[in-house]
mmCIF file of C-alpha atoms and ligand atoms in Angstrom:
data_model
loop_
_atom_site.group_PDB
_atom_site.id
_atom_site.type_symbol
_atom_site.label_atom_id
_atom_site.label_comp_id
_atom_site.label_asym_id
_atom_site.label_seq_id
_atom_site.Cartn_x
_atom_site.Cartn_y
_atom_site.Cartn_z
ATOM 1 C CA MET A 1 -48.514 -49.358 -49.770
ATOM 2 C CA THR A 2 -51.741 -48.004 -51.207
ATOM 3 C CA GLU A 3 -53.274 -44.683 -50.142
ATOM 4 C CA HIS A 4 -56.185 -46.630 -48.597
ATOM 5 C CA SER A 5 -54.211 -49.016 -46.399
ATOM 6 C CA HIS A 6 -52.103 -46.200 -45.187
ATOM 7 C CA ASP A 7 -55.226 -44.239 -43.910
ATOM 8 C CA ARG A 8 -56.481 -47.295 -42.084
ATOM 9 C CA HIS A 9 -53.184 -47.775 -40.334
ATOM 10 C CA ALA A 10 -53.233 -44.088 -39.194
ATOM 11 C CA LYS A 11 -56.688 -44.479 -37.721
ATOM 12 C CA ARG A 12 -55.563 -47.422 -35.600
ATOM 13 C CA GLN A 13 -52.954 -45.224 -33.863
ATOM 14 C CA PRO A 14 -54.338 -44.676 -30.310
ATOM 15 C CA PHE A 15 -52.449 -41.518 -29.353
ATOM 16 C CA GLY A 16 -53.336 -38.621 -31.667
ATOM 17 C CA GLN A 17 -51.120 -37.339 -34.480
ATOM 18 C CA PHE A 18 -47.491 -37.021 -35.248
ATOM 19 C CA PRO A 19 -45.416 -36.295 -33.293
ATOM 20 C CA ARG A 20 -46.791 -38.141 -30.312
ATOM 21 C CA ILE A 21 -43.794 -37.345 -28.216
ATOM 22 C CA ARG A 22 -42.960 -33.632 -27.929
ATOM 23 C CA LEU A 23 -39.846 -32.822 -25.906
ATOM 24 C CA ARG A 24 -40.728 -29.137 -26.252
ATOM 25 C CA ARG A 25 -43.769 -29.603 -23.895
ATOM 26 C CA THR A 26 -41.678 -29.472 -20.824
ATOM 27 C CA ARG A 27 -39.711 -26.472 -22.138
ATOM 28 C CA GLN A 28 -42.734 -24.219 -22.458
ATOM 29 C CA GLU A 29 -42.719 -22.453 -19.122
ATOM 30 C CA ASP A 30 -40.034 -21.292 -16.766
ATOM 31 C CA TRP A 31 -41.487 -23.397 -13.903
ATOM 32 C CA SER A 32 -41.567 -26.507 -16.039
ATOM 33 C CA ARG A 33 -37.990 -26.023 -17.192
ATOM 34 C CA ARG A 34 -36.957 -25.676 -13.667
ATOM 35 C CA LEU A 35 -38.897 -28.767 -12.718
ATOM 36 C CA VAL A 36 -37.176 -30.962 -15.302
ATOM 37 C CA ALA A 37 -33.701 -29.487 -14.822
ATOM 38 C CA GLU A 38 -31.101 -32.243 -14.418
ATOM 39 C CA ASN A 39 -28.192 -30.173 -13.119
ATOM 40 C CA ALA A 40 -27.654 -26.983 -11.232
ATOM 41 C CA LEU A 41 -24.692 -24.860 -10.273
ATOM 42 C CA THR A 42 -24.473 -23.673 -6.646
ATOM 43 C CA VAL A 43 -21.978 -21.712 -4.712
ATOM 44 C CA ASN A 44 -20.802 -24.987 -3.089
ATOM 45 C CA ASP A 45 -19.331 -25.979 -6.472
ATOM 46 C CA LEU A 46 -16.801 -23.172 -6.625
ATOM 47 C CA ILE A 47 -13.202 -23.070 -5.784
ATOM 48 C CA TRP A 48 -11.473 -19.692 -6.239
ATOM 49 C CA PRO A 49 -7.882 -19.605 -7.521
ATOM 50 C CA VAL A 50 -6.023 -16.472 -6.194
ATOM 51 C CA PHE A 51 -2.642 -14.979 -6.975
ATOM 52 C CA VAL A 52 -0.781 -13.662 -3.935
ATOM 53 C CA LYS A 53 2.184 -11.371 -4.173
ATOM 54 C CA GLU A 54 4.764 -10.000 -1.775
ATOM 55 C CA GLY A 55 4.626 -6.216 -1.241
ATOM 56 C CA GLY A 56 3.711 -3.088 -3.177
ATOM 57 C CA PRO A 57 0.198 -1.905 -4.030
ATOM 58 C CA ALA A 58 -2.575 -3.998 -2.545
ATOM 59 C CA ARG A 59 -3.853 -5.115 -5.943
ATOM 60 C CA GLU A 60 -2.107 -5.388 -9.255
ATOM 61 C CA ALA A 61 -4.090 -6.248 -12.433
ATOM 62 C CA VAL A 62 -3.064 -9.230 -14.618
ATOM 63 C CA PRO A 63 -3.457 -7.811 -18.101
ATOM 64 C CA SER A 64 -4.228 -11.095 -19.868
ATOM 65 C CA MET A 65 -6.946 -11.939 -17.259
ATOM 66 C CA PRO A 66 -9.293 -8.914 -17.066
ATOM 67 C CA GLY A 67 -10.850 -8.760 -13.633
ATOM 68 C CA VAL A 68 -8.158 -10.801 -11.948
ATOM 69 C CA ASP A 69 -5.585 -9.088 -9.640
ATOM 70 C CA ARG A 70 -2.586 -10.258 -7.811
ATOM 71 C CA LEU A 71 -3.132 -9.513 -4.068
ATOM 72 C CA THR A 72 -0.901 -8.782 -1.167
ATOM 73 C CA ILE A 73 -1.642 -10.798 1.979
ATOM 74 C CA PRO A 74 -3.778 -8.087 3.592
ATOM 75 C CA ALA A 75 -5.828 -7.691 0.390
ATOM 76 C CA LEU A 76 -6.037 -11.489 0.195
ATOM 77 C CA LEU A 77 -7.536 -11.599 3.717
ATOM 78 C CA LYS A 78 -10.226 -9.119 2.754
ATOM 79 C CA ALA A 79 -10.973 -10.966 -0.536
ATOM 80 C CA ALA A 80 -11.168 -14.230 1.377
ATOM 81 C CA GLU A 81 -13.600 -12.828 3.837
ATOM 82 C CA LYS A 82 -15.793 -11.711 0.942
ATOM 83 C CA ALA A 83 -15.547 -15.167 -0.622
ATOM 84 C CA ALA A 84 -16.422 -16.852 2.733
ATOM 85 C CA LYS A 85 -19.439 -14.546 3.105
ATOM 86 C CA LEU A 86 -20.670 -15.463 -0.300
ATOM 87 C CA GLY A 87 -20.429 -19.123 0.681
ATOM 88 C CA ILE A 88 -17.465 -20.167 -1.550
ATOM 89 C CA PRO A 89 -16.115 -23.276 0.137
ATOM 90 C CA ALA A 90 -12.402 -22.975 -0.719
ATOM 91 C CA LEU A 91 -9.768 -20.954 -2.441
ATOM 92 C CA ALA A 92 -6.498 -22.121 -4.126
ATOM 93 C CA LEU A 93 -3.407 -20.054 -3.553
ATOM 94 C CA PHE A 94 -0.795 -19.278 -6.185
ATOM 95 C CA PRO A 95 2.204 -17.259 -5.070
ATOM 96 C CA VAL A 96 4.005 -14.795 -7.327
ATOM 97 C CA VAL A 97 7.564 -15.455 -6.321
ATOM 98 C CA PRO A 98 10.200 -12.754 -6.888
ATOM 99 C CA ARG A 99 12.951 -13.804 -9.318
ATOM 100 C CA GLU A 100 15.734 -13.571 -6.720
ATOM 101 C CA LYS A 101 14.000 -16.300 -4.715
ATOM 102 C CA LYS A 102 14.005 -18.822 -7.560
ATOM 103 C CA SER A 103 16.815 -21.307 -7.839
ATOM 104 C CA ALA A 104 17.729 -24.620 -9.426
ATOM 105 C CA GLY A 105 17.061 -26.572 -6.185
ATOM 106 C CA ALA A 106 13.754 -24.636 -5.520
ATOM 107 C CA GLU A 107 14.691 -24.242 -1.842
ATOM 108 C CA GLU A 108 12.153 -21.457 -1.401
ATOM 109 C CA ALA A 109 9.365 -24.066 -1.944
ATOM 110 C CA PHE A 110 9.894 -25.527 1.542
ATOM 111 C CA ARG A 111 10.805 -22.425 3.607
ATOM 112 C CA ALA A 112 8.435 -22.265 6.493
ATOM 113 C CA ASP A 113 7.973 -18.479 6.081
ATOM 114 C CA ASN A 114 7.720 -18.328 2.296
ATOM 115 C CA LEU A 115 4.955 -16.155 0.789
ATOM 116 C CA CYS A 116 2.612 -19.051 0.251
ATOM 117 C CA ASN A 117 2.953 -20.369 3.840
ATOM 118 C CA ARG A 118 2.621 -16.937 5.323
ATOM 119 C CA ALA A 119 -0.592 -16.454 3.334
ATOM 120 C CA VAL A 120 -1.897 -19.824 4.521
ATOM 121 C CA LYS A 121 -1.206 -18.953 8.131
ATOM 122 C CA ALA A 122 -2.788 -15.577 7.886
ATOM 123 C CA LEU A 123 -5.833 -16.998 6.087
ATOM 124 C CA LYS A 124 -6.431 -19.839 8.593
ATOM 125 C CA LYS A 125 -6.262 -17.276 11.398
ATOM 126 C CA ALA A 126 -8.394 -14.511 9.867
ATOM 127 C CA VAL A 127 -10.896 -16.553 7.852
ATOM 128 C CA PRO A 128 -10.882 -20.040 9.304
ATOM 129 C CA GLU A 129 -14.198 -20.953 7.664
ATOM 130 C CA ILE A 130 -12.825 -21.027 4.191
ATOM 131 C CA GLY A 131 -10.840 -24.023 2.955
ATOM 132 C CA VAL A 132 -7.306 -23.326 1.808
ATOM 133 C CA ILE A 133 -5.741 -25.273 -1.102
ATOM 134 C CA CYS A 134 -2.083 -25.061 -2.039
ATOM 135 C CA ASP A 135 -0.476 -26.111 -5.239
ATOM 136 C CA VAL A 136 2.314 -28.595 -4.737
ATOM 137 C CA ALA A 137 4.767 -28.100 -7.600
ATOM 138 C CA LEU A 138 8.117 -26.349 -8.016
ATOM 139 C CA ASP A 139 7.364 -24.057 -10.996
ATOM 140 C CA PRO A 140 7.062 -20.865 -8.894
ATOM 141 C CA TYR A 141 10.399 -21.627 -7.278
ATOM 142 C CA THR A 142 12.710 -23.076 -9.960
ATOM 143 C CA ASP A 143 14.782 -20.560 -12.048
ATOM 144 C CA HIS A 144 13.851 -22.455 -15.244
ATOM 145 C CA GLY A 145 10.106 -22.466 -14.490
ATOM 146 C CA HIS A 146 9.566 -26.203 -14.651
ATOM 147 C CA ASP A 147 7.502 -28.082 -12.072
ATOM 148 C CA GLY A 148 10.423 -30.308 -11.141
ATOM 149 C CA LEU A 149 14.171 -30.399 -10.696
ATOM 150 C CA MET A 150 16.134 -30.412 -13.900
ATOM 151 C CA GLN A 151 19.433 -32.027 -14.879
ATOM 152 C CA ASN A 152 20.797 -31.935 -18.445
ATOM 153 C CA ASP A 153 17.322 -30.801 -19.627
ATOM 154 C CA VAL A 154 15.688 -33.843 -18.031
ATOM 155 C CA ILE A 155 13.081 -33.291 -15.348
ATOM 156 C CA LEU A 156 13.992 -35.649 -12.523
ATOM 157 C CA ASN A 157 11.070 -37.564 -11.104
ATOM 158 C CA ASP A 158 12.103 -39.127 -7.798
ATOM 159 C CA GLU A 159 14.447 -36.316 -6.791
ATOM 160 C CA THR A 160 11.569 -33.851 -7.430
ATOM 161 C CA ILE A 161 9.303 -35.824 -5.170
ATOM 162 C CA ALA A 162 11.727 -35.456 -2.292
ATOM 163 C CA VAL A 163 11.389 -31.693 -2.632
ATOM 164 C CA LEU A 164 7.575 -31.858 -3.075
ATOM 165 C CA ILE A 165 7.403 -33.736 0.174
ATOM 166 C CA ARG A 166 9.269 -30.991 1.976
ATOM 167 C CA GLN A 167 7.056 -28.394 0.317
ATOM 168 C CA THR A 168 3.868 -30.186 1.321
ATOM 169 C CA LEU A 169 5.017 -30.637 4.951
ATOM 170 C CA ALA A 170 5.802 -26.917 5.150
ATOM 171 C CA GLN A 171 2.297 -26.137 3.820
ATOM 172 C CA ALA A 172 0.818 -28.574 6.348
ATOM 173 C CA GLU A 173 2.770 -26.944 9.112
ATOM 174 C CA ALA A 174 1.340 -23.551 7.985
ATOM 175 C CA GLY A 175 -2.194 -25.020 8.212
ATOM 176 C CA VAL A 176 -3.181 -25.938 4.708
ATOM 177 C CA ASP A 177 -6.433 -27.888 4.333
ATOM 178 C CA ILE A 178 -5.903 -29.464 0.939
ATOM 179 C CA ALA A 179 -2.560 -30.136 -0.709
ATOM 180 C CA ALA A 180 -2.986 -30.214 -4.459
ATOM 181 C CA PRO A 181 0.027 -31.704 -6.262
ATOM 182 C CA SER A 182 0.050 -30.246 -9.808
ATOM 183 C CA ASP A 183 3.470 -31.404 -10.828
ATOM 184 C CA MET A 184 2.583 -34.634 -12.655
ATOM 185 C CA MET A 185 5.593 -36.619 -11.318
ATOM 186 C CA ASP A 186 4.940 -40.390 -11.132
ATOM 187 C CA GLY A 187 4.287 -41.723 -7.688
ATOM 188 C CA ARG A 188 4.123 -38.519 -5.813
ATOM 189 C CA ILE A 189 0.669 -38.932 -4.279
ATOM 190 C CA GLY A 190 1.556 -42.012 -2.320
ATOM 191 C CA ARG A 191 4.874 -40.596 -1.117
ATOM 192 C CA ILE A 192 3.219 -37.333 -0.106
ATOM 193 C CA ARG A 193 0.403 -39.170 1.668
ATOM 194 C CA ASP A 194 2.891 -41.282 3.645
ATOM 195 C CA ALA A 195 4.960 -38.269 4.597
ATOM 196 C CA LEU A 196 1.914 -36.315 5.792
ATOM 197 C CA ASP A 197 0.670 -39.265 7.817
ATOM 198 C CA ALA A 198 4.120 -39.929 9.352
ATOM 199 C CA ALA A 199 4.279 -36.292 10.417
ATOM 200 C CA GLY A 200 0.833 -36.391 12.057
ATOM 201 C CA PHE A 201 -0.993 -34.554 9.250
ATOM 202 C CA GLU A 202 -3.365 -37.461 8.466
ATOM 203 C CA ARG A 203 -6.210 -34.897 8.348
ATOM 204 C CA VAL A 204 -4.721 -32.991 5.442
ATOM 205 C CA LYS A 205 -6.589 -33.829 2.269
ATOM 206 C CA ILE A 206 -4.977 -34.455 -1.142
ATOM 207 C CA MET A 207 -6.613 -33.152 -4.288
ATOM 208 C CA SER A 208 -4.512 -34.584 -7.113
ATOM 209 C CA TYR A 209 -4.115 -32.772 -10.383
ATOM 210 C CA ALA A 210 -4.219 -36.313 -11.705
ATOM 211 C CA ALA A 211 -5.009 -35.705 -15.342
ATOM 212 C CA LYS A 212 -3.193 -32.552 -16.202
ATOM 213 C CA TYR A 213 -2.496 -31.889 -19.869
ATOM 214 C CA ALA A 214 0.364 -30.016 -21.501
ATOM 215 C CA SER A 215 -1.920 -27.135 -22.585
ATOM 216 C CA GLY A 216 -1.601 -23.822 -24.399
ATOM 217 C CA PHE A 217 -4.494 -22.673 -22.247
ATOM 218 C CA TYR A 218 -2.117 -22.026 -19.239
ATOM 219 C CA GLY A 219 -0.640 -19.006 -20.973
ATOM 220 C CA PRO A 220 -2.233 -16.202 -18.970
ATOM 221 C CA PHE A 221 -1.473 -18.040 -15.641
ATOM 222 C CA ARG A 222 2.200 -18.106 -16.500
ATOM 223 C CA ASP A 223 1.961 -14.414 -17.138
ATOM 224 C CA ALA A 224 0.234 -13.863 -13.799
ATOM 225 C CA VAL A 225 2.854 -15.694 -11.760
ATOM 226 C CA GLY A 226 5.745 -14.672 -13.931
ATOM 227 C CA SER A 227 6.934 -18.147 -14.764
ATOM 228 C CA LYS A 228 6.577 -17.646 -18.481
ATOM 229 C CA SER A 229 9.802 -15.777 -18.997
ATOM 230 C CA SER A 230 11.645 -18.329 -16.927
ATOM 231 C CA LEU A 231 10.181 -21.195 -18.901
ATOM 232 C CA GLY A 232 12.530 -20.469 -21.782
ATOM 233 C CA LYS A 233 13.732 -24.008 -22.172
ATOM 234 C CA GLY A 234 11.082 -26.187 -23.745
ATOM 235 C CA ASP A 235 7.561 -27.021 -22.634
ATOM 236 C CA LYS A 236 6.165 -29.397 -20.100
ATOM 237 C CA ARG A 237 5.350 -32.293 -22.362
ATOM 238 C CA THR A 238 7.659 -34.754 -20.688
ATOM 239 C CA TYR A 239 5.491 -34.734 -17.557
ATOM 240 C CA GLN A 240 2.058 -33.208 -18.491
ATOM 241 C CA MET A 241 -0.247 -35.237 -20.728
ATOM 242 C CA ASP A 242 -0.743 -35.278 -24.439
ATOM 243 C CA SER A 243 -4.074 -33.622 -25.375
ATOM 244 C CA GLY A 244 -5.045 -36.520 -27.543
ATOM 245 C CA ASN A 245 -5.000 -39.180 -24.835
ATOM 246 C CA GLY A 246 -7.993 -40.277 -22.813
ATOM 247 C CA ASP A 247 -7.285 -43.828 -21.630
ATOM 248 C CA GLU A 248 -4.032 -42.594 -20.216
ATOM 249 C CA ALA A 249 -5.928 -40.035 -18.089
ATOM 250 C CA VAL A 250 -7.974 -42.861 -16.611
ATOM 251 C CA ARG A 251 -4.702 -44.727 -15.812
ATOM 252 C CA GLU A 252 -3.236 -41.567 -14.206
ATOM 253 C CA CYS A 253 -6.301 -41.304 -12.028
ATOM 254 C CA ALA A 254 -6.337 -45.031 -11.134
ATOM 255 C CA LEU A 255 -2.783 -44.732 -9.811
ATOM 256 C CA ASP A 256 -3.626 -41.674 -7.744
ATOM 257 C CA VAL A 257 -6.701 -43.293 -6.324
ATOM 258 C CA ALA A 258 -4.592 -46.345 -5.356
ATOM 259 C CA GLU A 259 -1.985 -44.021 -3.840
ATOM 260 C CA GLY A 260 -4.527 -42.345 -1.617
ATOM 261 C CA ALA A 261 -5.826 -39.214 -3.357
ATOM 262 C CA ASP A 262 -9.026 -37.943 -1.697
ATOM 263 C CA MET A 263 -10.090 -35.969 -4.750
ATOM 264 C CA LEU A 264 -9.175 -35.952 -8.407
ATOM 265 C CA MET A 265 -8.729 -33.077 -10.813
ATOM 266 C CA VAL A 266 -8.860 -32.779 -14.572
ATOM 267 C CA LYS A 267 -7.155 -29.759 -16.152
ATOM 268 C CA PRO A 268 -7.850 -27.838 -18.347
ATOM 269 C CA GLY A 269 -11.654 -27.787 -18.158
ATOM 270 C CA LEU A 270 -14.025 -27.208 -21.109
ATOM 271 C CA PRO A 271 -11.908 -28.917 -23.857
ATOM 272 C CA TYR A 272 -11.535 -31.961 -21.570
ATOM 273 C CA LEU A 273 -15.042 -32.534 -20.306
ATOM 274 C CA ASP A 274 -15.025 -36.044 -21.777
ATOM 275 C CA ILE A 275 -12.117 -36.782 -19.420
ATOM 276 C CA VAL A 276 -14.094 -35.404 -16.476
ATOM 277 C CA TRP A 277 -16.959 -37.703 -17.373
ATOM 278 C CA ARG A 278 -14.832 -40.795 -17.740
ATOM 279 C CA VAL A 279 -12.923 -40.125 -14.550
ATOM 280 C CA LYS A 280 -16.091 -39.642 -12.530
ATOM 281 C CA GLU A 281 -17.711 -42.725 -13.980
ATOM 282 C CA ALA A 282 -14.661 -44.842 -13.370
ATOM 283 C CA PHE A 283 -13.812 -43.878 -9.769
ATOM 284 C CA LYS A 284 -16.743 -42.176 -8.182
ATOM 285 C CA LEU A 285 -14.368 -39.949 -6.269
ATOM 286 C CA PRO A 286 -14.972 -36.284 -5.685
ATOM 287 C CA THR A 287 -13.913 -34.964 -9.098
ATOM 288 C CA PHE A 288 -12.965 -31.460 -9.917
ATOM 289 C CA ALA A 289 -12.127 -29.603 -13.101
ATOM 290 C CA TYR A 290 -10.041 -26.494 -13.567
ATOM 291 C CA GLN A 291 -11.397 -23.799 -15.846
ATOM 292 C CA VAL A 292 -7.899 -22.494 -16.495
ATOM 293 C CA SER A 293 -6.582 -19.022 -17.229
ATOM 294 C CA GLY A 294 -6.827 -19.324 -20.986
ATOM 295 C CA GLU A 295 -10.465 -20.368 -20.797
ATOM 296 C CA TYR A 296 -11.141 -17.412 -18.560
ATOM 297 C CA ALA A 297 -9.268 -15.051 -20.892
ATOM 298 C CA MET A 298 -11.107 -16.215 -23.988
ATOM 299 C CA ILE A 299 -14.511 -15.460 -22.413
ATOM 300 C CA LYS A 300 -13.412 -12.070 -21.064
ATOM 301 C CA ALA A 301 -11.725 -11.018 -24.308
ATOM 302 C CA ALA A 302 -14.791 -11.919 -26.375
ATOM 303 C CA ALA A 303 -17.073 -10.247 -23.857
ATOM 304 C CA GLN A 304 -15.013 -7.053 -23.897
ATOM 305 C CA ASN A 305 -15.374 -6.989 -27.690
ATOM 306 C CA GLY A 306 -19.157 -7.353 -27.284
ATOM 307 C CA TRP A 307 -18.958 -10.735 -29.066
ATOM 308 C CA LEU A 308 -20.204 -12.779 -26.178
ATOM 309 C CA ASP A 309 -22.534 -12.145 -23.329
ATOM 310 C CA ASN A 310 -20.218 -12.547 -20.299
ATOM 311 C CA ASP A 311 -22.773 -13.484 -17.640
ATOM 312 C CA ARG A 312 -24.432 -15.941 -19.869
ATOM 313 C CA VAL A 313 -21.445 -17.809 -21.101
ATOM 314 C CA VAL A 314 -19.789 -17.857 -17.664
ATOM 315 C CA MET A 315 -22.841 -19.490 -16.130
ATOM 316 C CA GLU A 316 -23.390 -21.805 -19.102
ATOM 317 C CA SER A 317 -19.764 -23.013 -19.062
ATOM 318 C CA LEU A 318 -19.866 -23.823 -15.339
ATOM 319 C CA LEU A 319 -23.210 -25.646 -15.643
ATOM 320 C CA CYS A 320 -21.602 -27.820 -18.377
ATOM 321 C CA PHE A 321 -18.929 -28.859 -15.957
ATOM 322 C CA LYS A 322 -21.666 -30.077 -13.639
ATOM 323 C CA ARG A 323 -23.374 -31.979 -16.452
ATOM 324 C CA ALA A 324 -20.057 -33.653 -17.247
ATOM 325 C CA GLY A 325 -19.987 -34.963 -13.688
ATOM 326 C CA ALA A 326 -17.713 -32.483 -11.901
ATOM 327 C CA ASP A 327 -18.332 -32.013 -8.209
ATOM 328 C CA GLY A 328 -16.708 -28.640 -8.311
ATOM 329 C CA ILE A 329 -14.893 -26.243 -10.542
ATOM 330 C CA LEU A 330 -11.805 -24.111 -10.001
ATOM 331 C CA THR A 331 -12.684 -20.849 -11.689
ATOM 332 C CA TYR A 332 -11.299 -17.327 -11.706
ATOM 333 C CA SER A 333 -14.958 -16.224 -12.032
ATOM 334 C CA ALA A 334 -15.848 -17.686 -8.601
ATOM 335 C CA ILE A 335 -16.636 -14.312 -7.010
ATOM 336 C CA GLU A 336 -18.727 -12.903 -9.846
ATOM 337 C CA VAL A 337 -20.535 -16.199 -10.095
ATOM 338 C CA ALA A 338 -21.241 -16.477 -6.379
ATOM 339 C CA GLU A 339 -22.606 -12.918 -6.519
ATOM 340 C CA LYS A 340 -24.878 -13.769 -9.428
ATOM 341 C CA LEU A 341 -26.059 -16.964 -7.644
ATOM 342 C CA ALA A 342 -26.807 -15.022 -4.536
ATOM 343 C CA LYS A 343 -29.029 -12.568 -6.500
ATOM 344 C CA ALA A 344 -30.855 -15.264 -8.422
HETATM 345 N N1 LIG B 401 2.032 -26.330 -11.643
HETATM 346 C C1 LIG B 401 1.708 -25.048 -12.050
HETATM 347 C C2 LIG B 401 0.306 -24.759 -12.407
HETATM 348 N N2 LIG B 401 -0.678 -24.858 -11.501
HETATM 349 C C3 LIG B 401 -1.864 -24.391 -12.153
HETATM 350 C C4 LIG B 401 -1.497 -24.005 -13.447
HETATM 351 C C5 LIG B 401 -2.377 -23.454 -14.526
HETATM 352 C C6 LIG B 401 -3.595 -22.716 -14.107
HETATM 353 C C7 LIG B 401 -4.202 -21.843 -15.119
HETATM 354 O O1 LIG B 401 -3.795 -21.809 -16.311
HETATM 355 O O2 LIG B 401 -5.154 -21.204 -14.743
HETATM 356 C C8 LIG B 401 -0.152 -24.227 -13.606
HETATM 357 C C9 LIG B 401 0.584 -23.897 -14.846
HETATM 358 C C10 LIG B 401 1.422 -24.858 -15.491
HETATM 359 O O3 LIG B 401 1.365 -26.078 -15.290
HETATM 360 O O4 LIG B 401 2.239 -24.409 -16.285
HETATM 361 MG MG1 LIG B 402 0.341 -39.402 -12.230
#
């Protein structure tokens, strides 16, 4: 092309010079950025996971999770009241079970007056406006720390479900709003749904930890609930998912949807946002993601070193969950985030 013909061509362009389209235009002012924002994080997106313990001091710090404490039931009630005032819709309870109450059969899991169920009862009485979610899984209660019953080093599927059903019914009896099976046994959602309905608990919701991966990011959690030391024998790879698998996560979710799950969860969070997206696209169910203990710990550790700006990356990470399609996020940062949102 000659210099001459090139010039002529340029003149015929009706809309000014290169580049005609400038995406930076809408980024120039704060008001304009707000106007074109596609996603926002609100307090309604937050679920707060809380560790509850038996006696002793009201609060006990979890060293690998700076800012997170294990709470006694009275301290939990105060914290729940604060969370409710901030507008946090729900909290998820994780009991720290004393060693002497753990057993091969996990019988403590379905005792009506176990720590978890006493906490649920107390919460529903003192702070009825906040939703209460309980994990359904045996790991706090087995002496080996696995989520299911074990025989000859094999985690038994159907036998475990029988105990999970008893655990869920005890939680329902205590007043739980959402049962959240996190055990990854096959077929448990349908069996638990049927058992709840048969017992008159058709109003209890099920949030399935449907796509839960065998992850190194759960490390600090196992510290917090003291299941790490018990989990001497092996890892959870025979029931939790392989990190490299995505199609399989969609199948896991399809089954749980068919079995009656009201809500789906993907776990861990940030490294698995593609899964969140795929699950939300595929099923259009309320879809949640768990920003797990290790993700929390990474941010806090870097922030404590001055390597990351805590407030900024906490808010950024949660907004990214929203962009990926999550309807809500379980996060240990729920209180700090709700406080920041209230100020903004
Ligand atoms: N069923 C147990 C359970 N429920 C939630 C978490 C992890 C939460 C976190 O790391 O924050 C775990 C740990 C595990 O599967 O070993
Ligand atoms: Mg499954």
